[in-house]
Amino acid sequence: MTGPSHVDLRTRYLGLDLEHPIVASASPLTAGLDGILRLADAGAAAIVMASIYQEQIVAEELAQAALLEQGSETQPEAAGYFPEIPAERGILEGWLRTLRMAARRAGVPIIASLNAKSGSGWVDVARRLQDAGASAVELNIYRVPADPAETGAALEDSYIEILRAVKDAVSVPVAVKISPFFSSPAHMATRMVQSGADGLVLFNRFYGPDIDLEYLKPRSDLRLSTPYDIRLPLLWIALLSPVLDASIAASTGVWTPDEVVKYLLAGADVTMTTSALLAHGPEHVSTLVDGLRDWMHNRGFESVAALKGRLAAGQNPADTAELMRAQYHEILTTNYPDIGR
């Protein structure tokens, strides 16, 4: 990597000492050993392994149960009465095998990601991921609260229940990747930290389906993030970083060094990138790192520590709320002065 050598890019996230704040987040690139090693070679400070989903494990367990029940009403003396069961469980074992090899060979911390919708079963999985060499666990809780009878309080309690169960099961740090769609995100973030979260990842993107007008049915529609998408997490990181005693990772919209700098100024400890790496390849990590170093050198910042949180909000929530109201008014009246006239 190029750039002035005296700029100190080191940061700390989830108790892990990192060479710089660029982390490869969970994606298809981090699902296999080859992709993980490419990202490590490209200079990623840490790598979040692709999420293992609760539905995948449950589906596999149901398939195995059905296999065991085949022929249950035939004569047990018959040859081949019990179907042949694979020596390994498949999906989970494959994840663990990849994690073990990555932890040994990557040379950077590997963070295991669990994508859960309930607490059941995740205690054992979290423990096994830790034993396989995960430096930390990222709990990615993704739920669409579609039940009208479920209150917001009940939904929040379910998140806390999952977090506490995983925290009790492992000794490595645990981060929680959450969505911004709580009635009071600041309150929920505080509850997470008070319940044991060592860090928060802001935010989980919401992937909603589109509608296929030809076949009249829902269809998947994945769009990569854009730099404009940093606005929401940037706001909440600036608000929360001064008041939370936990690590904060910025997720979404990191395409260039500019987004990295903005997130750090707001108070993030690390920035996570996915879309840019999918579009440009693992080698794009070095572009982000070099760009951050050059920006800091040109502006006279000698360390990430000196840069971090320079534009975070103040400690008084009332003053912050009033400031945000004023900025909201300024945006609308300055950019669209003739609206409503």
Short mmCIF file of C-alpha atoms in Angstrom, two decimals:
data_model
loop_
_atom_site.label_atom_id
_atom_site.label_comp_id
_atom_site.label_asym_id
_atom_site.label_seq_id
_atom_site.Cartn_x
_atom_site.Cartn_y
_atom_site.Cartn_z
CA MET A 1 0.00 0.00 0.00
CA THR A 2 1.16 3.55 -0.72
CA GLY A 3 0.89 6.75 1.28
CA PRO A 4 2.68 8.41 4.19
CA SER A 5 3.81 5.86 6.74
CA HIS A 6 3.44 8.10 9.82
CA VAL A 7 -0.37 8.13 9.71
CA ASP A 8 -1.64 5.71 12.36
CA LEU A 9 -4.72 3.89 11.05
CA ARG A 10 -5.08 1.52 13.98
CA THR A 11 -8.44 1.15 15.69
CA ARG A 12 -10.13 -1.11 18.20
CA TYR A 13 -13.39 -2.97 17.61
CA LEU A 14 -15.04 -5.50 19.96
CA GLY A 15 -11.81 -5.57 21.95
CA LEU A 16 -9.86 -6.55 18.82
CA ASP A 17 -6.85 -4.47 17.81
CA LEU A 18 -7.11 -3.81 14.07
CA GLU A 19 -4.56 -2.34 11.67
CA HIS A 20 -7.16 0.02 10.19
CA PRO A 21 -10.96 0.51 10.22
CA ILE A 22 -11.89 -1.23 6.94
CA VAL A 23 -13.74 -4.50 7.59
CA ALA A 24 -15.17 -6.85 4.96
CA SER A 25 -18.75 -7.55 6.02
CA ALA A 26 -20.78 -10.70 5.42
CA SER A 27 -21.37 -11.40 1.74
CA PRO A 28 -20.93 -14.12 -0.90
CA LEU A 29 -17.23 -13.15 -0.90
CA THR A 30 -16.89 -14.31 2.70
CA ALA A 31 -18.78 -17.59 2.32
CA GLY A 32 -15.79 -19.66 1.21
CA LEU A 33 -12.16 -19.97 2.16
CA ASP A 34 -10.84 -18.65 -1.16
CA GLY A 35 -12.82 -15.42 -0.89
CA ILE A 36 -11.84 -14.91 2.74
CA LEU A 37 -8.15 -15.38 1.95
CA ARG A 38 -8.39 -13.00 -1.03
CA LEU A 39 -9.87 -10.35 1.24
CA ALA A 40 -7.18 -10.94 3.85
CA ASP A 41 -4.46 -10.68 1.18
CA ALA A 42 -6.05 -7.46 -0.07
CA GLY A 43 -5.65 -5.98 3.40
CA ALA A 44 -9.03 -6.26 5.16
CA ALA A 45 -8.49 -5.56 8.86
CA ALA A 46 -11.11 -8.15 9.83
CA ILE A 47 -13.63 -10.28 7.97
CA VAL A 48 -17.22 -11.09 8.87
CA MET A 49 -17.98 -14.54 7.55
CA ALA A 50 -21.18 -14.94 5.51
CA SER A 51 -24.17 -15.51 7.78
CA ILE A 52 -25.38 -18.94 8.65
CA TYR A 53 -29.19 -18.87 8.72
CA GLN A 54 -31.44 -20.52 11.25
CA GLU A 55 -33.73 -21.67 8.43
CA GLN A 56 -30.87 -23.54 6.74
CA ILE A 57 -30.09 -25.59 9.82
CA VAL A 58 -33.74 -26.28 10.61
CA ALA A 59 -34.42 -27.40 7.02
CA GLU A 60 -31.45 -29.72 7.12
CA GLU A 61 -32.53 -31.21 10.45
CA LEU A 62 -36.04 -31.82 9.09
CA ALA A 63 -34.61 -33.50 6.00
CA GLN A 64 -32.47 -35.77 8.15
CA ALA A 65 -35.44 -36.63 10.37
CA ALA A 66 -37.48 -37.55 7.30
CA LEU A 67 -34.61 -39.72 6.07
CA LEU A 68 -34.48 -41.58 9.36
CA GLU A 69 -38.22 -42.23 9.21
CA GLN A 70 -38.09 -43.80 5.78
CA GLY A 71 -39.11 -47.43 5.93
CA SER A 72 -40.15 -47.19 9.58
CA GLU A 73 -43.09 -49.50 8.86
CA THR A 74 -41.07 -52.18 7.05
CA GLN A 75 -39.41 -55.19 8.64
CA PRO A 76 -36.36 -54.09 10.62
CA GLU A 77 -34.53 -57.27 9.58
CA ALA A 78 -34.55 -56.18 5.95
CA ALA A 79 -31.21 -55.21 4.49
CA GLY A 80 -30.81 -51.46 4.31
CA TYR A 81 -33.59 -50.82 6.79
CA PHE A 82 -31.81 -47.79 8.19
CA PRO A 83 -30.94 -45.28 5.47
CA GLU A 84 -27.33 -44.19 5.16
CA ILE A 85 -26.70 -40.95 7.03
CA PRO A 86 -23.86 -38.73 5.87
CA ALA A 87 -20.88 -38.58 8.22
CA GLU A 88 -21.15 -34.81 8.41
CA ARG A 89 -24.22 -32.65 8.95
CA GLY A 90 -23.60 -30.65 5.83
CA ILE A 91 -24.34 -26.95 6.04
CA LEU A 92 -23.28 -26.28 9.63
CA GLU A 93 -20.29 -28.61 9.45
CA GLY A 94 -19.19 -26.96 6.23
CA TRP A 95 -19.40 -23.53 7.87
CA LEU A 96 -17.40 -24.74 10.83
CA ARG A 97 -14.76 -26.33 8.62
CA THR A 98 -14.36 -23.12 6.59
CA LEU A 99 -14.21 -21.06 9.78
CA ARG A 100 -11.51 -23.28 11.29
CA MET A 101 -9.32 -23.00 8.19
CA ALA A 102 -9.92 -19.26 7.83
CA ALA A 103 -9.07 -18.62 11.48
CA ARG A 104 -5.77 -20.48 11.01
CA ARG A 105 -4.76 -19.03 7.66
CA ALA A 106 -6.23 -15.55 7.19
CA GLY A 107 -4.03 -13.75 9.69
CA VAL A 108 -6.85 -11.35 10.65
CA PRO A 109 -9.82 -11.75 13.01
CA ILE A 110 -12.72 -13.76 11.58
CA ILE A 111 -16.11 -12.75 12.95
CA ALA A 112 -18.88 -15.36 12.69
CA SER A 113 -22.33 -14.09 11.71
CA LEU A 114 -25.55 -15.73 12.90
CA ASN A 115 -28.77 -14.70 11.20
CA ALA A 116 -31.47 -15.59 13.68
CA LYS A 117 -35.18 -15.14 14.11
CA SER A 118 -35.56 -16.87 17.50
CA GLY A 119 -33.37 -17.86 20.43
CA SER A 120 -33.91 -21.60 20.22
CA GLY A 121 -30.98 -23.59 18.90
CA TRP A 122 -28.58 -20.66 18.64
CA VAL A 123 -26.84 -21.25 21.93
CA ASP A 124 -25.26 -24.45 20.61
CA VAL A 125 -24.42 -22.94 17.22
CA ALA A 126 -22.81 -19.87 18.78
CA ARG A 127 -20.72 -22.04 21.05
CA ARG A 128 -19.56 -24.21 18.16
CA LEU A 129 -18.60 -21.18 16.08
CA GLN A 130 -16.55 -19.89 18.98
CA ASP A 131 -14.84 -23.26 19.38
CA ALA A 132 -14.06 -23.28 15.65
CA GLY A 133 -11.99 -20.13 16.03
CA ALA A 134 -14.32 -17.13 15.65
CA SER A 135 -12.77 -14.03 17.20
CA ALA A 136 -16.25 -12.62 17.80
CA VAL A 137 -19.89 -13.29 16.95
CA GLU A 138 -22.12 -10.90 15.02
CA LEU A 139 -25.76 -11.58 15.76
CA ASN A 140 -27.80 -10.48 12.76
CA ILE A 141 -31.41 -10.36 13.92
CA TYR A 142 -33.71 -9.86 10.93
CA ARG A 143 -37.43 -10.00 11.56
CA VAL A 144 -40.43 -8.49 9.85
CA PRO A 145 -43.00 -7.90 12.63
CA ALA A 146 -46.09 -8.67 10.56
CA ASP A 147 -48.29 -9.89 13.42
CA PRO A 148 -50.68 -7.06 14.40
CA ALA A 149 -51.01 -8.60 17.86
CA GLU A 150 -47.28 -8.32 18.57
CA THR A 151 -46.43 -5.12 20.38
CA GLY A 152 -43.27 -3.13 19.87
CA ALA A 153 -42.23 -3.91 23.43
CA ALA A 154 -42.64 -7.64 22.83
CA LEU A 155 -40.55 -7.42 19.67
CA GLU A 156 -37.78 -5.58 21.48
CA ASP A 157 -37.87 -8.10 24.32
CA SER A 158 -37.36 -10.93 21.80
CA TYR A 159 -34.17 -9.25 20.56
CA ILE A 160 -32.88 -8.93 24.10
CA GLU A 161 -33.71 -12.57 24.81
CA ILE A 162 -31.69 -13.75 21.82
CA LEU A 163 -28.75 -11.53 22.73
CA ARG A 164 -28.64 -12.70 26.34
CA ALA A 165 -28.84 -16.35 25.34
CA VAL A 166 -25.90 -16.00 22.96
CA LYS A 167 -23.89 -13.94 25.46
CA ASP A 168 -24.36 -16.63 28.09
CA ALA A 169 -23.14 -19.26 25.65
CA VAL A 170 -19.85 -17.72 24.52
CA SER A 171 -16.90 -15.86 25.96
CA VAL A 172 -15.88 -14.05 22.76
CA PRO A 173 -17.31 -10.57 22.11
CA VAL A 174 -20.82 -10.33 20.64
CA ALA A 175 -22.02 -7.58 18.31
CA VAL A 176 -25.63 -7.09 17.26
CA LYS A 177 -26.56 -5.95 13.77
CA ILE A 178 -29.93 -4.25 14.03
CA SER A 179 -32.34 -2.37 11.82
CA PRO A 180 -33.27 1.29 12.30
CA PHE A 181 -36.99 0.48 12.45
CA PHE A 182 -37.60 0.78 16.18
CA SER A 183 -39.90 3.39 17.68
CA SER A 184 -36.91 4.63 19.68
CA PRO A 185 -33.61 3.41 18.17
CA ALA A 186 -31.55 5.18 20.86
CA HIS A 187 -33.45 3.42 23.63
CA MET A 188 -33.12 0.05 21.92
CA ALA A 189 -29.41 0.52 21.32
CA THR A 190 -28.97 1.38 24.99
CA ARG A 191 -30.90 -1.73 26.04
CA MET A 192 -28.69 -3.86 23.80
CA VAL A 193 -25.53 -2.54 25.41
CA GLN A 194 -26.97 -2.87 28.91
CA SER A 195 -27.90 -6.49 28.10
CA GLY A 196 -24.33 -7.36 27.17
CA ALA A 197 -23.75 -6.35 23.55
CA ASP A 198 -20.08 -5.54 23.09
CA GLY A 199 -20.84 -3.65 19.91
CA LEU A 200 -23.57 -2.58 17.49
CA VAL A 201 -23.57 -2.70 13.70
CA LEU A 202 -25.72 0.06 12.21
CA PHE A 203 -27.69 -0.92 10.22
CA ASN A 204 -29.15 -4.09 8.76
CA ARG A 205 -30.54 -3.27 5.31
CA PHE A 206 -34.16 -4.13 4.65
CA TYR A 207 -34.56 -6.24 1.52
CA GLY A 208 -38.18 -6.18 0.42
CA PRO A 209 -39.63 -8.00 -2.56
CA ASP A 210 -40.79 -6.35 -5.76
CA ILE A 211 -43.88 -7.44 -7.76
CA ASP A 212 -43.59 -9.15 -11.11
CA LEU A 213 -46.37 -7.56 -13.20
CA GLU A 214 -46.18 -10.22 -15.90
CA TYR A 215 -46.64 -13.22 -13.65
CA LEU A 216 -48.44 -11.34 -10.84
CA LYS A 217 -46.30 -12.64 -8.03
CA PRO A 218 -43.59 -11.34 -5.69
CA ARG A 219 -40.02 -11.46 -6.94
CA SER A 220 -36.65 -10.93 -5.32
CA ASP A 221 -34.98 -7.63 -6.10
CA LEU A 222 -31.48 -7.04 -4.81
CA ARG A 223 -29.90 -3.62 -5.29
CA LEU A 224 -26.41 -2.80 -4.11
CA SER A 225 -26.10 0.09 -1.71
CA THR A 226 -25.00 3.56 -2.82
CA PRO A 227 -22.98 6.24 -0.99
CA TYR A 228 -26.22 8.17 -0.40
CA ASP A 229 -27.39 5.29 1.80
CA ILE A 230 -24.93 6.30 4.52
CA ARG A 231 -27.24 9.13 5.67
CA LEU A 232 -29.38 7.12 8.11
CA PRO A 233 -26.57 5.17 9.83
CA LEU A 234 -24.39 8.30 9.78
CA LEU A 235 -27.06 10.17 11.72
CA TRP A 236 -27.51 7.49 14.36
CA ILE A 237 -23.80 6.83 14.78
CA ALA A 238 -23.28 10.54 15.40
CA LEU A 239 -26.10 10.49 17.97
CA LEU A 240 -25.16 7.27 19.73
CA SER A 241 -21.36 7.18 19.73
CA PRO A 242 -20.96 9.74 22.55
CA VAL A 243 -23.39 7.97 24.88
CA LEU A 244 -22.84 4.22 24.29
CA ASP A 245 -20.09 2.31 26.05
CA ALA A 246 -19.68 -0.15 23.19
CA SER A 247 -18.03 -0.52 19.82
CA ILE A 248 -19.87 0.83 16.79
CA ALA A 249 -19.52 -0.49 13.25
CA ALA A 250 -20.89 1.51 10.32
CA SER A 251 -22.53 -0.58 7.65
CA THR A 252 -24.06 0.40 4.28
CA GLY A 253 -22.90 2.65 1.48
CA VAL A 254 -19.11 2.42 1.88
CA TRP A 255 -17.82 2.71 -1.69
CA THR A 256 -15.02 5.26 -1.45
CA PRO A 257 -12.66 6.64 1.20
CA ASP A 258 -15.05 9.58 1.61
CA GLU A 259 -17.69 7.37 3.25
CA VAL A 260 -15.05 5.85 5.51
CA VAL A 261 -13.95 9.31 6.68
CA LYS A 262 -17.53 10.49 7.26
CA TYR A 263 -18.40 7.46 9.36
CA LEU A 264 -15.24 7.88 11.45
CA LEU A 265 -15.96 11.57 11.99
CA ALA A 266 -19.42 10.57 13.25
CA GLY A 267 -17.85 8.22 15.79
CA ALA A 268 -17.70 4.75 14.22
CA ASP A 269 -14.85 2.47 15.29
CA VAL A 270 -14.85 0.58 11.98
CA THR A 271 -16.59 0.76 8.63
CA MET A 272 -17.93 -2.35 6.94
CA THR A 273 -18.21 -2.72 3.18
CA THR A 274 -19.95 -5.27 0.98
CA SER A 275 -21.43 -3.77 -2.19
CA ALA A 276 -18.19 -2.07 -3.30
CA LEU A 277 -16.25 -5.31 -2.87
CA LEU A 278 -18.84 -7.24 -4.86
CA ALA A 279 -18.65 -4.64 -7.62
CA HIS A 280 -14.87 -4.06 -7.67
CA GLY A 281 -13.43 -7.21 -6.12
CA PRO A 282 -11.53 -7.81 -2.86
CA GLU A 283 -8.64 -5.66 -4.05
CA HIS A 284 -10.84 -2.59 -3.54
CA VAL A 285 -9.96 -2.82 0.16
CA SER A 286 -6.55 -1.33 -0.58
CA THR A 287 -8.19 1.57 -2.44
CA LEU A 288 -10.21 2.39 0.67
CA VAL A 289 -7.25 2.07 3.02
CA ASP A 290 -4.89 4.11 0.86
CA GLY A 291 -7.54 6.78 0.31
CA LEU A 292 -8.19 7.08 4.05
CA ARG A 293 -4.48 7.39 4.75
CA ASP A 294 -4.01 10.06 2.08
CA TRP A 295 -7.03 12.08 3.25
CA MET A 296 -5.79 12.03 6.85
CA HIS A 297 -2.27 13.03 5.82
CA ASN A 298 -3.53 15.90 3.66
CA ARG A 299 -5.75 17.19 6.49
CA GLY A 300 -3.09 16.80 9.19
CA PHE A 301 -4.68 13.94 11.14
CA GLU A 302 -1.97 11.68 12.54
CA SER A 303 -4.26 8.91 13.79
CA VAL A 304 -7.73 7.46 13.49
CA ALA A 305 -8.13 8.14 17.20
CA ALA A 306 -7.67 11.87 16.55
CA LEU A 307 -10.25 11.77 13.74
CA LYS A 308 -12.90 9.59 15.30
CA GLY A 309 -15.97 11.31 16.69
CA ARG A 310 -14.96 14.85 15.74
CA LEU A 311 -18.45 15.47 14.37
CA ALA A 312 -20.44 13.33 16.79
CA ALA A 313 -23.42 14.86 18.54
CA GLY A 314 -23.21 16.35 22.00
CA GLN A 315 -23.92 14.64 25.29
CA ASN A 316 -27.26 16.43 25.90
CA PRO A 317 -30.11 14.60 24.09
CA ALA A 318 -32.42 17.64 24.25
CA ASP A 319 -29.84 19.88 22.56
CA THR A 320 -29.21 17.20 19.94
CA ALA A 321 -32.92 16.83 19.16
CA GLU A 322 -33.26 20.58 18.73
CA LEU A 323 -30.22 20.65 16.43
CA MET A 324 -31.62 17.85 14.26
CA ARG A 325 -34.95 19.69 14.01
CA ALA A 326 -33.15 22.83 12.88
CA GLN A 327 -31.15 20.92 10.26
CA TYR A 328 -34.32 19.28 8.97
CA HIS A 329 -35.91 22.69 8.52
CA GLU A 330 -32.80 24.09 6.84
CA ILE A 331 -32.57 21.23 4.34
CA LEU A 332 -36.14 21.70 3.13
CA THR A 333 -36.24 25.49 3.09
CA THR A 334 -32.76 26.00 1.60
CA ASN A 335 -32.95 23.43 -1.17
CA TYR A 336 -36.65 23.90 -2.01
CA PRO A 337 -37.45 27.51 -1.05
CA ASP A 338 -40.55 27.80 -3.23
CA ILE A 339 -42.35 24.73 -1.92
CA GLY A 340 -45.72 25.64 -0.47
CA ARG A 341 -45.76 29.13 -1.96
#
